mmCIF file with all atom_site columns, N, CA and C in Angstrom:
data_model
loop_
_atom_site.group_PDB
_atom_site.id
_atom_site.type_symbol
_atom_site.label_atom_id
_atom_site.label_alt_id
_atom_site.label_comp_id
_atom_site.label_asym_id
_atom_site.label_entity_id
_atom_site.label_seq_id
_atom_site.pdbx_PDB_ins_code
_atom_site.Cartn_x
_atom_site.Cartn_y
_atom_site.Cartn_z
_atom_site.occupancy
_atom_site.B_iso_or_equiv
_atom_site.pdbx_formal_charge
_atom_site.auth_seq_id
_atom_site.auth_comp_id
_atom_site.auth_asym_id
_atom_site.auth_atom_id
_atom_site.pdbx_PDB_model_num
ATOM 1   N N  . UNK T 1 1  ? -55.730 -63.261 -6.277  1.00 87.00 ? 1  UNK T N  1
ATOM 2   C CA . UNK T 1 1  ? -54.939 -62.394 -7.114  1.00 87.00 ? 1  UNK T CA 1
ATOM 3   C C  . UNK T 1 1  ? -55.014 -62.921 -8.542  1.00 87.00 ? 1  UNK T C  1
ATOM 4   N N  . UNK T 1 2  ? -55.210 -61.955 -9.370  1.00 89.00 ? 2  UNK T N  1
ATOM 5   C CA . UNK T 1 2  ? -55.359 -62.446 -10.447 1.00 89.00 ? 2  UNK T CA 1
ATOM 6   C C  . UNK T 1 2  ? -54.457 -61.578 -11.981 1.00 89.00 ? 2  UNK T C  1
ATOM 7   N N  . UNK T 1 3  ? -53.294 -62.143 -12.308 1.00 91.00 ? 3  UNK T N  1
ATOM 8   C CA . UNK T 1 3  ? -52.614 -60.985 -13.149 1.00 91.00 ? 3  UNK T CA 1
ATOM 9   C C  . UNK T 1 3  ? -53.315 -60.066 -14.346 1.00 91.00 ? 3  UNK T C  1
ATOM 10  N N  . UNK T 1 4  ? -53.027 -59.259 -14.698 1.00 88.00 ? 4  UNK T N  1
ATOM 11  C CA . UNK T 1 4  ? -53.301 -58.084 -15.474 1.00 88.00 ? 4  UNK T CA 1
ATOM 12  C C  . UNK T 1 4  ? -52.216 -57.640 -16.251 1.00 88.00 ? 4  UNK T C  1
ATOM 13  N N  . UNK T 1 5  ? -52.485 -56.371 -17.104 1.00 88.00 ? 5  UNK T N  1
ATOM 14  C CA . UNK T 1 5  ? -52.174 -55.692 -17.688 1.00 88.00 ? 5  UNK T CA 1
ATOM 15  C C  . UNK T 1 5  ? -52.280 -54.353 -18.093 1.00 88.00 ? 5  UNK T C  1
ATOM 16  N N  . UNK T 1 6  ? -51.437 -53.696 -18.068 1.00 86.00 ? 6  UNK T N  1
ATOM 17  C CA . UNK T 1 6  ? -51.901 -51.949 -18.222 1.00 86.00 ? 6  UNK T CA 1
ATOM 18  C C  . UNK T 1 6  ? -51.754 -51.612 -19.663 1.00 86.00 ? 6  UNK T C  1
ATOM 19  N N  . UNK T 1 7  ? -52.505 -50.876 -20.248 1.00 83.00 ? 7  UNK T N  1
ATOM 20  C CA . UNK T 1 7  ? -52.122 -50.258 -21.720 1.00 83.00 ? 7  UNK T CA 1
ATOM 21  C C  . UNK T 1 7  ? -50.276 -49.834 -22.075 1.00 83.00 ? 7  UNK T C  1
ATOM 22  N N  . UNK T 1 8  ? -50.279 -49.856 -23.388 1.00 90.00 ? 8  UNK T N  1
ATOM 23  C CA . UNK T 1 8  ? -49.286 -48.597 -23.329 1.00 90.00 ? 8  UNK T CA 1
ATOM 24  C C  . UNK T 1 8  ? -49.536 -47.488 -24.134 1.00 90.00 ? 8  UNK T C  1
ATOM 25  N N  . UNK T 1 9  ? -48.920 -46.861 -24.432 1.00 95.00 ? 9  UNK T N  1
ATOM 26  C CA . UNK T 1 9  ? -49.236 -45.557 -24.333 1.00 95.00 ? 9  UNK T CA 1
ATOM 27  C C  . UNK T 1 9  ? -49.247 -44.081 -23.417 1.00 95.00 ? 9  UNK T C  1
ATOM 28  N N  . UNK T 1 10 ? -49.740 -42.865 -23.539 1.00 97.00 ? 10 UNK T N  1
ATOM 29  C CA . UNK T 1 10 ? -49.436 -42.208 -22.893 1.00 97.00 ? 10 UNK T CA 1
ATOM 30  C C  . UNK T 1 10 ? -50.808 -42.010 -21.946 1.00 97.00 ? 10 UNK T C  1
ATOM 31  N N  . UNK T 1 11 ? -50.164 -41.696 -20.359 1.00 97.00 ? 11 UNK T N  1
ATOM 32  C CA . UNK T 1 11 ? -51.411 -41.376 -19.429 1.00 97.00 ? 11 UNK T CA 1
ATOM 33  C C  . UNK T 1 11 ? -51.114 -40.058 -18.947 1.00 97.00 ? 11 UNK T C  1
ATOM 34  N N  . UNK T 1 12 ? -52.016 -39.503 -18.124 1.00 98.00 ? 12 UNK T N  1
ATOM 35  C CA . UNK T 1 12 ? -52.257 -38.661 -17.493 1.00 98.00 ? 12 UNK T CA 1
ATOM 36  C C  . UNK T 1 12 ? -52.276 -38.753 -15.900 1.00 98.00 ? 12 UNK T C  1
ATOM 37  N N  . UNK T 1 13 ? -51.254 -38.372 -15.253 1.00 98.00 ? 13 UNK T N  1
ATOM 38  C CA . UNK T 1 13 ? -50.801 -38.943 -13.443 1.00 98.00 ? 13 UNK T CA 1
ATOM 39  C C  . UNK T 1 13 ? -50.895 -37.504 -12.874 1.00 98.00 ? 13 UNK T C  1
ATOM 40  N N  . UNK T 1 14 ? -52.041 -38.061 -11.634 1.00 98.00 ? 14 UNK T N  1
ATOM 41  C CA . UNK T 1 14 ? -51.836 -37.136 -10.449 1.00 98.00 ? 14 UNK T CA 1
ATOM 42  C C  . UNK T 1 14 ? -51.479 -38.026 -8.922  1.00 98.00 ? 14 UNK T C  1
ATOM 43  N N  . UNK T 1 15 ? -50.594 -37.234 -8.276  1.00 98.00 ? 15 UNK T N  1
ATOM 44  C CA . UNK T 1 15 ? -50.971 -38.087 -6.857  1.00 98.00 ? 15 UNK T CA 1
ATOM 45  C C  . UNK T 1 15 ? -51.822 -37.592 -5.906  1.00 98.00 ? 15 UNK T C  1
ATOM 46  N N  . UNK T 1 16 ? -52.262 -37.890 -5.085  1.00 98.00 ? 16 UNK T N  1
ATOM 47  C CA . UNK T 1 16 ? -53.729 -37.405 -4.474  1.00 98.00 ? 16 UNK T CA 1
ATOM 48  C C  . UNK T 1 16 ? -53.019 -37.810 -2.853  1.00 98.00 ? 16 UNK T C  1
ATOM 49  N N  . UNK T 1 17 ? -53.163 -36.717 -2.470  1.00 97.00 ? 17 UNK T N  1
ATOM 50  C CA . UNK T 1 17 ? -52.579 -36.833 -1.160  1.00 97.00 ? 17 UNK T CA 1
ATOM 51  C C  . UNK T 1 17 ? -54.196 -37.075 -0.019  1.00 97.00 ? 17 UNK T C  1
ATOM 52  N N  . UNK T 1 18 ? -54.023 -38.264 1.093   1.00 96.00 ? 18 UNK T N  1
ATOM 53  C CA . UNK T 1 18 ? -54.945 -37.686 2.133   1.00 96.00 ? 18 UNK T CA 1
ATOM 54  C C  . UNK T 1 18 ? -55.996 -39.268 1.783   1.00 96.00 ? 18 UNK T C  1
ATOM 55  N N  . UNK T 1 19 ? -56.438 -38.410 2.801   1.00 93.00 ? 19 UNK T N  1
ATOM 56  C CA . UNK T 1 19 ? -57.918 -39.743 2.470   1.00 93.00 ? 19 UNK T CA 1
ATOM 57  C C  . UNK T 1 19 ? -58.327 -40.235 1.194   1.00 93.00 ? 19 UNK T C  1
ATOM 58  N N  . UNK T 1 20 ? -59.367 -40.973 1.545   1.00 93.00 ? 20 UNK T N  1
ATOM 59  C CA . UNK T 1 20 ? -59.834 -41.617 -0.115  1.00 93.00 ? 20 UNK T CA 1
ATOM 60  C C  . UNK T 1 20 ? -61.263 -41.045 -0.122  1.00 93.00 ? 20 UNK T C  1
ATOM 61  N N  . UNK T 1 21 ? -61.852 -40.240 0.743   1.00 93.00 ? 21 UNK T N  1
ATOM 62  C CA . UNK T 1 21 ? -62.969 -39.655 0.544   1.00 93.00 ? 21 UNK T CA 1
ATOM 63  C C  . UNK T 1 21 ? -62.174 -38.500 -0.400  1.00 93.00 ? 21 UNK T C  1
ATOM 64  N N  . UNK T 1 22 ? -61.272 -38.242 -0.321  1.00 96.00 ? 22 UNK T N  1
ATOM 65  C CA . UNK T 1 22 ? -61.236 -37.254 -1.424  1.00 96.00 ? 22 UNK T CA 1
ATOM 66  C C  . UNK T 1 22 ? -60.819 -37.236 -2.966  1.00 96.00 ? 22 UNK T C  1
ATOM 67  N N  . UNK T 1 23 ? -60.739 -39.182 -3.453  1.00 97.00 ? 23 UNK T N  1
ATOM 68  C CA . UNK T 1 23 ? -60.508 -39.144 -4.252  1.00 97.00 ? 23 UNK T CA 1
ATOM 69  C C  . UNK T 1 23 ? -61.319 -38.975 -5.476  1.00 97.00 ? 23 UNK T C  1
ATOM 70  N N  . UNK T 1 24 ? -62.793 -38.811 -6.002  1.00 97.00 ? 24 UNK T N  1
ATOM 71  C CA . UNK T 1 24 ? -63.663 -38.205 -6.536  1.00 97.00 ? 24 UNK T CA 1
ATOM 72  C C  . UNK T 1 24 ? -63.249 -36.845 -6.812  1.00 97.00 ? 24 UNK T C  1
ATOM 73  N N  . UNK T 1 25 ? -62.700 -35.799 -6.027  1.00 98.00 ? 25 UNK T N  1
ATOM 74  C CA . UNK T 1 25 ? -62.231 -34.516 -6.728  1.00 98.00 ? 25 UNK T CA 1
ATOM 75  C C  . UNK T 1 25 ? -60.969 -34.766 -7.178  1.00 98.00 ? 25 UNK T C  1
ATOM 76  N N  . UNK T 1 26 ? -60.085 -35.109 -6.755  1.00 98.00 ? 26 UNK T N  1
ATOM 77  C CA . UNK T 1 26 ? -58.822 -35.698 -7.667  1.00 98.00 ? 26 UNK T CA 1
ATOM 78  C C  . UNK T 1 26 ? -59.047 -35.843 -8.909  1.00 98.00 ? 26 UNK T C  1
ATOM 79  N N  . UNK T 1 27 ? -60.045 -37.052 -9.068  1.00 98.00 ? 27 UNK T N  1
ATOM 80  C CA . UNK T 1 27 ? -60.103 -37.612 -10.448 1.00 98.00 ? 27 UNK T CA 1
ATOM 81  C C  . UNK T 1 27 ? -61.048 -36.799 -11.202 1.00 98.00 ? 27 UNK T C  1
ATOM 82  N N  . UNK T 1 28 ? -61.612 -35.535 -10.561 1.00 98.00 ? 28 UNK T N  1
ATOM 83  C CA . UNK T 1 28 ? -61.838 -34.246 -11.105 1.00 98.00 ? 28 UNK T CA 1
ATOM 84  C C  . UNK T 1 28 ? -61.357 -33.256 -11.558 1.00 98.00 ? 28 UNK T C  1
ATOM 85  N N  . UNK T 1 29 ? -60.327 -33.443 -10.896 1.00 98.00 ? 29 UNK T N  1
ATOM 86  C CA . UNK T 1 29 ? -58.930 -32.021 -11.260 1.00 98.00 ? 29 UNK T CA 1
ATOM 87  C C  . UNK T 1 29 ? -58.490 -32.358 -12.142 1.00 98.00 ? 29 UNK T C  1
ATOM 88  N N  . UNK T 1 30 ? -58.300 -33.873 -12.497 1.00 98.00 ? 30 UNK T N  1
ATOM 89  C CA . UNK T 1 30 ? -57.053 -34.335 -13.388 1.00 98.00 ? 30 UNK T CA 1
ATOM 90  C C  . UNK T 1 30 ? -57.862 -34.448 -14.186 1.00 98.00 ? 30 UNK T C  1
ATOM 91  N N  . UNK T 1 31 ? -59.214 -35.226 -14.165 1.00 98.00 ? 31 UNK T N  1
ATOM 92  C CA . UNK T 1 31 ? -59.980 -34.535 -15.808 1.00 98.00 ? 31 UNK T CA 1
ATOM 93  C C  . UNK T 1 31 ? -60.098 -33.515 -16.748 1.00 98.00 ? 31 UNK T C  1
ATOM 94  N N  . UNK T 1 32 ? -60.067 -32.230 -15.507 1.00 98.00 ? 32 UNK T N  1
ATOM 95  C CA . UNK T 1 32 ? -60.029 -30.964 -15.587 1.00 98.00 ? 32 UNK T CA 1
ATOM 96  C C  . UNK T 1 32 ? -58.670 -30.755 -16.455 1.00 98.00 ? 32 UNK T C  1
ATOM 97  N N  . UNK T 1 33 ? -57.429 -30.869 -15.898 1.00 98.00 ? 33 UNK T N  1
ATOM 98  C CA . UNK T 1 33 ? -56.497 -30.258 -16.904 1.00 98.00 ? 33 UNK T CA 1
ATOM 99  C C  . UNK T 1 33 ? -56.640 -31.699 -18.062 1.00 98.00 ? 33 UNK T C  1
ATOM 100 N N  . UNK T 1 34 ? -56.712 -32.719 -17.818 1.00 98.00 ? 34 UNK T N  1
ATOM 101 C CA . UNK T 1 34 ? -56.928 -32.960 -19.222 1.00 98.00 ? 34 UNK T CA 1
ATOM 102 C C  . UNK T 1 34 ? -57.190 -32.073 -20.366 1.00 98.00 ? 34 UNK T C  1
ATOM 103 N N  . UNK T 1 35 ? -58.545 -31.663 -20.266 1.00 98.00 ? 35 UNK T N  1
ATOM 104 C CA . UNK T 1 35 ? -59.207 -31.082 -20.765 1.00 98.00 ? 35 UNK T CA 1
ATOM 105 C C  . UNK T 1 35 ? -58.271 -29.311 -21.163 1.00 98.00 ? 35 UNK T C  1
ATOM 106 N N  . UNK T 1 36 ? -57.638 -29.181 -20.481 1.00 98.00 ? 36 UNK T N  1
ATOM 107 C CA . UNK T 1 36 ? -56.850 -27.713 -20.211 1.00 98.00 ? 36 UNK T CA 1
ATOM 108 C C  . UNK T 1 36 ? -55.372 -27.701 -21.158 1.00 98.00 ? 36 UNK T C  1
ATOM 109 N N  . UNK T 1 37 ? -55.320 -28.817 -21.073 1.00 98.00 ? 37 UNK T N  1
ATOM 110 C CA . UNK T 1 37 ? -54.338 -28.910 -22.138 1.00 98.00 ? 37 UNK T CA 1
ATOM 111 C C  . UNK T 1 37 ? -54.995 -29.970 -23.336 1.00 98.00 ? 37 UNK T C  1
ATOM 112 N N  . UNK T 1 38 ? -56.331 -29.463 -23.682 1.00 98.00 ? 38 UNK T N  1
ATOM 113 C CA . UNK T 1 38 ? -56.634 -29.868 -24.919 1.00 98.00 ? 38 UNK T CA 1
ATOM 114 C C  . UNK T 1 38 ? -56.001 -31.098 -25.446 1.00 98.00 ? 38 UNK T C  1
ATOM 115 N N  . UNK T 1 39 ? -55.879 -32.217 -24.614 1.00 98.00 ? 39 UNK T N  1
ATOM 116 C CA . UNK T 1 39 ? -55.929 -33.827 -24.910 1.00 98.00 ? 39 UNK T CA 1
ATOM 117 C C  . UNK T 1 39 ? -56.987 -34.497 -24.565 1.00 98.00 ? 39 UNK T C  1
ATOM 118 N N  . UNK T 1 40 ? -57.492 -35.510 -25.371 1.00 98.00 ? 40 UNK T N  1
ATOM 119 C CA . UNK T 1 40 ? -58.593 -36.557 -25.324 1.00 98.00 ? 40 UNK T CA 1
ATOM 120 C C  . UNK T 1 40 ? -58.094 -37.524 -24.511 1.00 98.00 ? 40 UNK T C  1
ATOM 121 N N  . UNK T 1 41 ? -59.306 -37.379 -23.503 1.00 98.00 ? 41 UNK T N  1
ATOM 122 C CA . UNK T 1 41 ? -59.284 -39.000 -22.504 1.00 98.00 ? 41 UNK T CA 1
ATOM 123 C C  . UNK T 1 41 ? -59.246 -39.928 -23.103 1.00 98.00 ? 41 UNK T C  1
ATOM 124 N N  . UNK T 1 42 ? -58.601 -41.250 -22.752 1.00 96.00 ? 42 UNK T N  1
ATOM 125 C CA . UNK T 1 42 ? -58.889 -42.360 -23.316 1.00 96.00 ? 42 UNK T CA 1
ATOM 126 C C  . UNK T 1 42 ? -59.573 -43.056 -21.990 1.00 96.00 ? 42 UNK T C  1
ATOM 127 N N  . UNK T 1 43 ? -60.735 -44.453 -22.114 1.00 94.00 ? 43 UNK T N  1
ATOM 128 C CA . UNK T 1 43 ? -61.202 -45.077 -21.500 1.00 94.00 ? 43 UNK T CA 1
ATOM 129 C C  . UNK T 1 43 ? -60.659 -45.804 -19.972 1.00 94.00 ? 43 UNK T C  1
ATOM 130 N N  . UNK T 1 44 ? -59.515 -45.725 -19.732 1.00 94.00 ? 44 UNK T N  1
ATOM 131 C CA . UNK T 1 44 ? -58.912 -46.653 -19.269 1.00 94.00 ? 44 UNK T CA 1
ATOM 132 C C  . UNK T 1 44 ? -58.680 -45.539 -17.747 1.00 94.00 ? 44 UNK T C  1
ATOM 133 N N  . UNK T 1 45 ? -59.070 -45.990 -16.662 1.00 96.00 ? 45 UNK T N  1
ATOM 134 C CA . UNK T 1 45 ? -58.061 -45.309 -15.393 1.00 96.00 ? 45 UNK T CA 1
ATOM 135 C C  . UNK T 1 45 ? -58.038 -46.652 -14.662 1.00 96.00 ? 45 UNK T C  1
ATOM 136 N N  . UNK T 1 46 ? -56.896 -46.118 -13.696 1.00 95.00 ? 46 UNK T N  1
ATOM 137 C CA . UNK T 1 46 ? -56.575 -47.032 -12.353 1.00 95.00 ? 46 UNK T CA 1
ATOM 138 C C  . UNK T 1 46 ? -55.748 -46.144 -10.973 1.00 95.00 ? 46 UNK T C  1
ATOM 139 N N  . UNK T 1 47 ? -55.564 -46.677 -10.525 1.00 96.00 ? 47 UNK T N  1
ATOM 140 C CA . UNK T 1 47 ? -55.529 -46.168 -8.631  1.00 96.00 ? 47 UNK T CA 1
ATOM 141 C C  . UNK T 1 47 ? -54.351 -47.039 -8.431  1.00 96.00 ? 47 UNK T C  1
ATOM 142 N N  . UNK T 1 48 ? -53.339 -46.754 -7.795  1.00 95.00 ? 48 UNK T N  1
ATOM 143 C CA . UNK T 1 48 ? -52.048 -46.997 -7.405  1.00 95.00 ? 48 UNK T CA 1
ATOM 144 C C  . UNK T 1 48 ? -51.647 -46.560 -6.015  1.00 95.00 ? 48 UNK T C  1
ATOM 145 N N  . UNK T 1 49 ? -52.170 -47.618 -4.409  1.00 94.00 ? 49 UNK T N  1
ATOM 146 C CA . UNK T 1 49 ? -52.310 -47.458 -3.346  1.00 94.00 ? 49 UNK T CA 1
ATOM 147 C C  . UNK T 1 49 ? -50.818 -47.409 -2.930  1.00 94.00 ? 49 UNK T C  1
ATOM 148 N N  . UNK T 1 50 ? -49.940 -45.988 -3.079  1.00 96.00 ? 50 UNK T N  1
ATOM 149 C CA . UNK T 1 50 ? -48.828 -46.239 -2.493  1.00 96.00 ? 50 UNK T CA 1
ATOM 150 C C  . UNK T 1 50 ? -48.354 -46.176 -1.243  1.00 96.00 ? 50 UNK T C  1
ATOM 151 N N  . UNK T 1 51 ? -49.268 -45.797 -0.567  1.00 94.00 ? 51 UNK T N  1
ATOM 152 C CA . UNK T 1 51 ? -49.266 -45.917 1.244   1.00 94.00 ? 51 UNK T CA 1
ATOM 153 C C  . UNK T 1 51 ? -50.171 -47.157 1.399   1.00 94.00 ? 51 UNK T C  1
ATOM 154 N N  . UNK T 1 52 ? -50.136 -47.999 2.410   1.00 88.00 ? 52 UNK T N  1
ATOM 155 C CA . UNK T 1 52 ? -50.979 -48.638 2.434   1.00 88.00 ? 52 UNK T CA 1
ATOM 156 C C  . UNK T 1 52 ? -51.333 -48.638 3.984   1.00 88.00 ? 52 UNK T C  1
ATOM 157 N N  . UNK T 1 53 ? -53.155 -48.362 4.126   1.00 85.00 ? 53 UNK T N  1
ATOM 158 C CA . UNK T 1 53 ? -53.281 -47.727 5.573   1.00 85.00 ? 53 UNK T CA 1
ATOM 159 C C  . UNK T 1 53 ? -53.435 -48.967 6.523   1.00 85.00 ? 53 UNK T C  1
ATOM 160 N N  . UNK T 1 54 ? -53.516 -48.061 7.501   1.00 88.00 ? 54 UNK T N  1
ATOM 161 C CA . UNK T 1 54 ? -53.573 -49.323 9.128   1.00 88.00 ? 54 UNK T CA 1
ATOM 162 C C  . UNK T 1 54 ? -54.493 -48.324 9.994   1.00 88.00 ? 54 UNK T C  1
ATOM 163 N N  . UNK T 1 55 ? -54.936 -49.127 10.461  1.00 90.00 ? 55 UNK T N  1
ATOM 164 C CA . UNK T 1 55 ? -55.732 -48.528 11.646  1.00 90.00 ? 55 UNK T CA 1
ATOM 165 C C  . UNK T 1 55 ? -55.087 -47.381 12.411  1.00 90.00 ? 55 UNK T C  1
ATOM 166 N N  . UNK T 1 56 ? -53.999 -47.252 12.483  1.00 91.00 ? 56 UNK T N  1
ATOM 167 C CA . UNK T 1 56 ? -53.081 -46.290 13.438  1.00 91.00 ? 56 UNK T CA 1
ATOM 168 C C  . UNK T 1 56 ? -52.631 -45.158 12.635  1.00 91.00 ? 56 UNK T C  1
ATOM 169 N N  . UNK T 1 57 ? -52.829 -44.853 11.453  1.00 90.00 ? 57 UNK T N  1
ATOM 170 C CA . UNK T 1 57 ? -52.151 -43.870 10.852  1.00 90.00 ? 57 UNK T CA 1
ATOM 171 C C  . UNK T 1 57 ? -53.513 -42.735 10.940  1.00 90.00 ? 57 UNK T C  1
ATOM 172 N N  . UNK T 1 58 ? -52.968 -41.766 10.273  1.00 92.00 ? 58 UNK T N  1
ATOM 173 C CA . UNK T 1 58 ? -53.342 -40.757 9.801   1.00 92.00 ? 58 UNK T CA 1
ATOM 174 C C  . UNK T 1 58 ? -53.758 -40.465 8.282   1.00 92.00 ? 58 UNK T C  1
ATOM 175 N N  . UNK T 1 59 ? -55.155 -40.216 8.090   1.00 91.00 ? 59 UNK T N  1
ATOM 176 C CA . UNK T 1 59 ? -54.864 -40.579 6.373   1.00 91.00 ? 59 UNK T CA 1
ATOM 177 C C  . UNK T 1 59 ? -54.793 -39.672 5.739   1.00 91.00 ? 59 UNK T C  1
ATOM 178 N N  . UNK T 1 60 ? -54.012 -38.177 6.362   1.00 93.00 ? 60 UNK T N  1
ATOM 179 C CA . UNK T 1 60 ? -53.414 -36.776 5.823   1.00 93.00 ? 60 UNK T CA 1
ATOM 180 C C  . UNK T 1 60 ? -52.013 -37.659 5.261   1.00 93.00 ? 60 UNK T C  1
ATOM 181 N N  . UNK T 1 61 ? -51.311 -38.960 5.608   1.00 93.00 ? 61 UNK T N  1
ATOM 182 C CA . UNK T 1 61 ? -49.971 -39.441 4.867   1.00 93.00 ? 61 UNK T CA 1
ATOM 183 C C  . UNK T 1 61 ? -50.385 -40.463 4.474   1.00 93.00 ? 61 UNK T C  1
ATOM 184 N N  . UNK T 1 62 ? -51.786 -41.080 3.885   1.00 96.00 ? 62 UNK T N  1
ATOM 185 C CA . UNK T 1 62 ? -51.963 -41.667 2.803   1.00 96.00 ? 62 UNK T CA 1
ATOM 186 C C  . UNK T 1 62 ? -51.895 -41.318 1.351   1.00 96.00 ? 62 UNK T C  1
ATOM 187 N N  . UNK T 1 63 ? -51.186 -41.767 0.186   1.00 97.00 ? 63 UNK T N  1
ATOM 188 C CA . UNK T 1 63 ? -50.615 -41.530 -1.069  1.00 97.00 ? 63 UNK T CA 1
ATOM 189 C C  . UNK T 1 63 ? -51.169 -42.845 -2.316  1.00 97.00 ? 63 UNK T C  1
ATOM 190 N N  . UNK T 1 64 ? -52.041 -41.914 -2.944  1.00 97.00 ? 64 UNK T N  1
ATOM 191 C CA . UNK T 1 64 ? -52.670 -42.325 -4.157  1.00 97.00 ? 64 UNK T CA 1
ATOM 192 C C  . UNK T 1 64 ? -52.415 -42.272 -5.416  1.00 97.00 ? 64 UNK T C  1
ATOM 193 N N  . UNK T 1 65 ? -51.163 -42.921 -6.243  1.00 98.00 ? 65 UNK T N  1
ATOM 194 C CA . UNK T 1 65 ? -51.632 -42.823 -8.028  1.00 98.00 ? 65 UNK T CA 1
ATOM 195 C C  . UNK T 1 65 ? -52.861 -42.646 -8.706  1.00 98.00 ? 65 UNK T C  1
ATOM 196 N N  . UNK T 1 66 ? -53.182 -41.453 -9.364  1.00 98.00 ? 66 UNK T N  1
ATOM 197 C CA . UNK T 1 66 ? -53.971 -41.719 -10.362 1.00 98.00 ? 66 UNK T CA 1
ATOM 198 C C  . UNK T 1 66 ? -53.559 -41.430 -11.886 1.00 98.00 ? 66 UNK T C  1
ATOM 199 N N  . UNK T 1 67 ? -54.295 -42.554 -12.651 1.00 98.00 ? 67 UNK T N  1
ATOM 200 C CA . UNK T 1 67 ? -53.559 -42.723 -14.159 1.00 98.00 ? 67 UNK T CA 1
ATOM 201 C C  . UNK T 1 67 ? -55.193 -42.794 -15.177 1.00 98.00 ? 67 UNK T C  1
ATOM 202 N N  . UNK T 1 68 ? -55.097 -42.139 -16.046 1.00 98.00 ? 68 UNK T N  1
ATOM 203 C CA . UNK T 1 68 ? -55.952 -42.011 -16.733 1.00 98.00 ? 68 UNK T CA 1
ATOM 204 C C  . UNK T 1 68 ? -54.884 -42.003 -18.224 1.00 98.00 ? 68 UNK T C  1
ATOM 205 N N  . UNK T 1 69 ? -54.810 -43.019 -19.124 1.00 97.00 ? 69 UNK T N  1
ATOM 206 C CA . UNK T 1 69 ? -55.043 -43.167 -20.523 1.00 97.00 ? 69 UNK T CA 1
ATOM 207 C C  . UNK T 1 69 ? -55.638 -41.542 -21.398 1.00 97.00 ? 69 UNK T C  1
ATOM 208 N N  . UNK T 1 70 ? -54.870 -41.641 -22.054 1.00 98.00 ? 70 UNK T N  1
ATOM 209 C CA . UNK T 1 70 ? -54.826 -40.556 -23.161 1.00 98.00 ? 70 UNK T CA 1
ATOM 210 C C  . UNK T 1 70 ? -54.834 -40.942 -24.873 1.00 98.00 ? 70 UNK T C  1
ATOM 211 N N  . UNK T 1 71 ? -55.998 -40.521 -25.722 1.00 94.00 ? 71 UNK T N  1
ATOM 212 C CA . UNK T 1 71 ? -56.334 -40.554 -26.764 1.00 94.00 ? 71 UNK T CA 1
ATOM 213 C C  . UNK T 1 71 ? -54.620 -40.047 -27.777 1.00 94.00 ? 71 UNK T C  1
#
């Protein structure tokens, strides 16, 4: 483990319900309205595992932060 730091400033949050094969269109959609409400990306994303899976679950109730930085 090694500590970090997140920007500040303002981001852009979706939660992404379900597997993690589907997180590639997530972080498509949310580009998408980026873009839809005419704000500039900034460089910076990260992933926020708020379920955390086990062999026994279901990953239709796995729950994903996504944060993308804004210009």
């Amino acid at each position: 483990v090694h500590p970090g730091s997140l920007p500040a400033g303002r981001v852009a949050r979706l939660v992404h319900v379900g597997g993690y094969d589907g997180l590639g269109e997530s972080w498509g959609r949310l580009g998408a309205w980026i873009a839809e409400q005419n704000l500039a990306p900034g460089t910076v994303i990260w992933e926020v595992y708020v379920t955390e899976p086990n062999p026994d679950m279901d990953p239709a109730d796995l729950r994903t932060e996504l944060y993308w930085t804004l210009q």
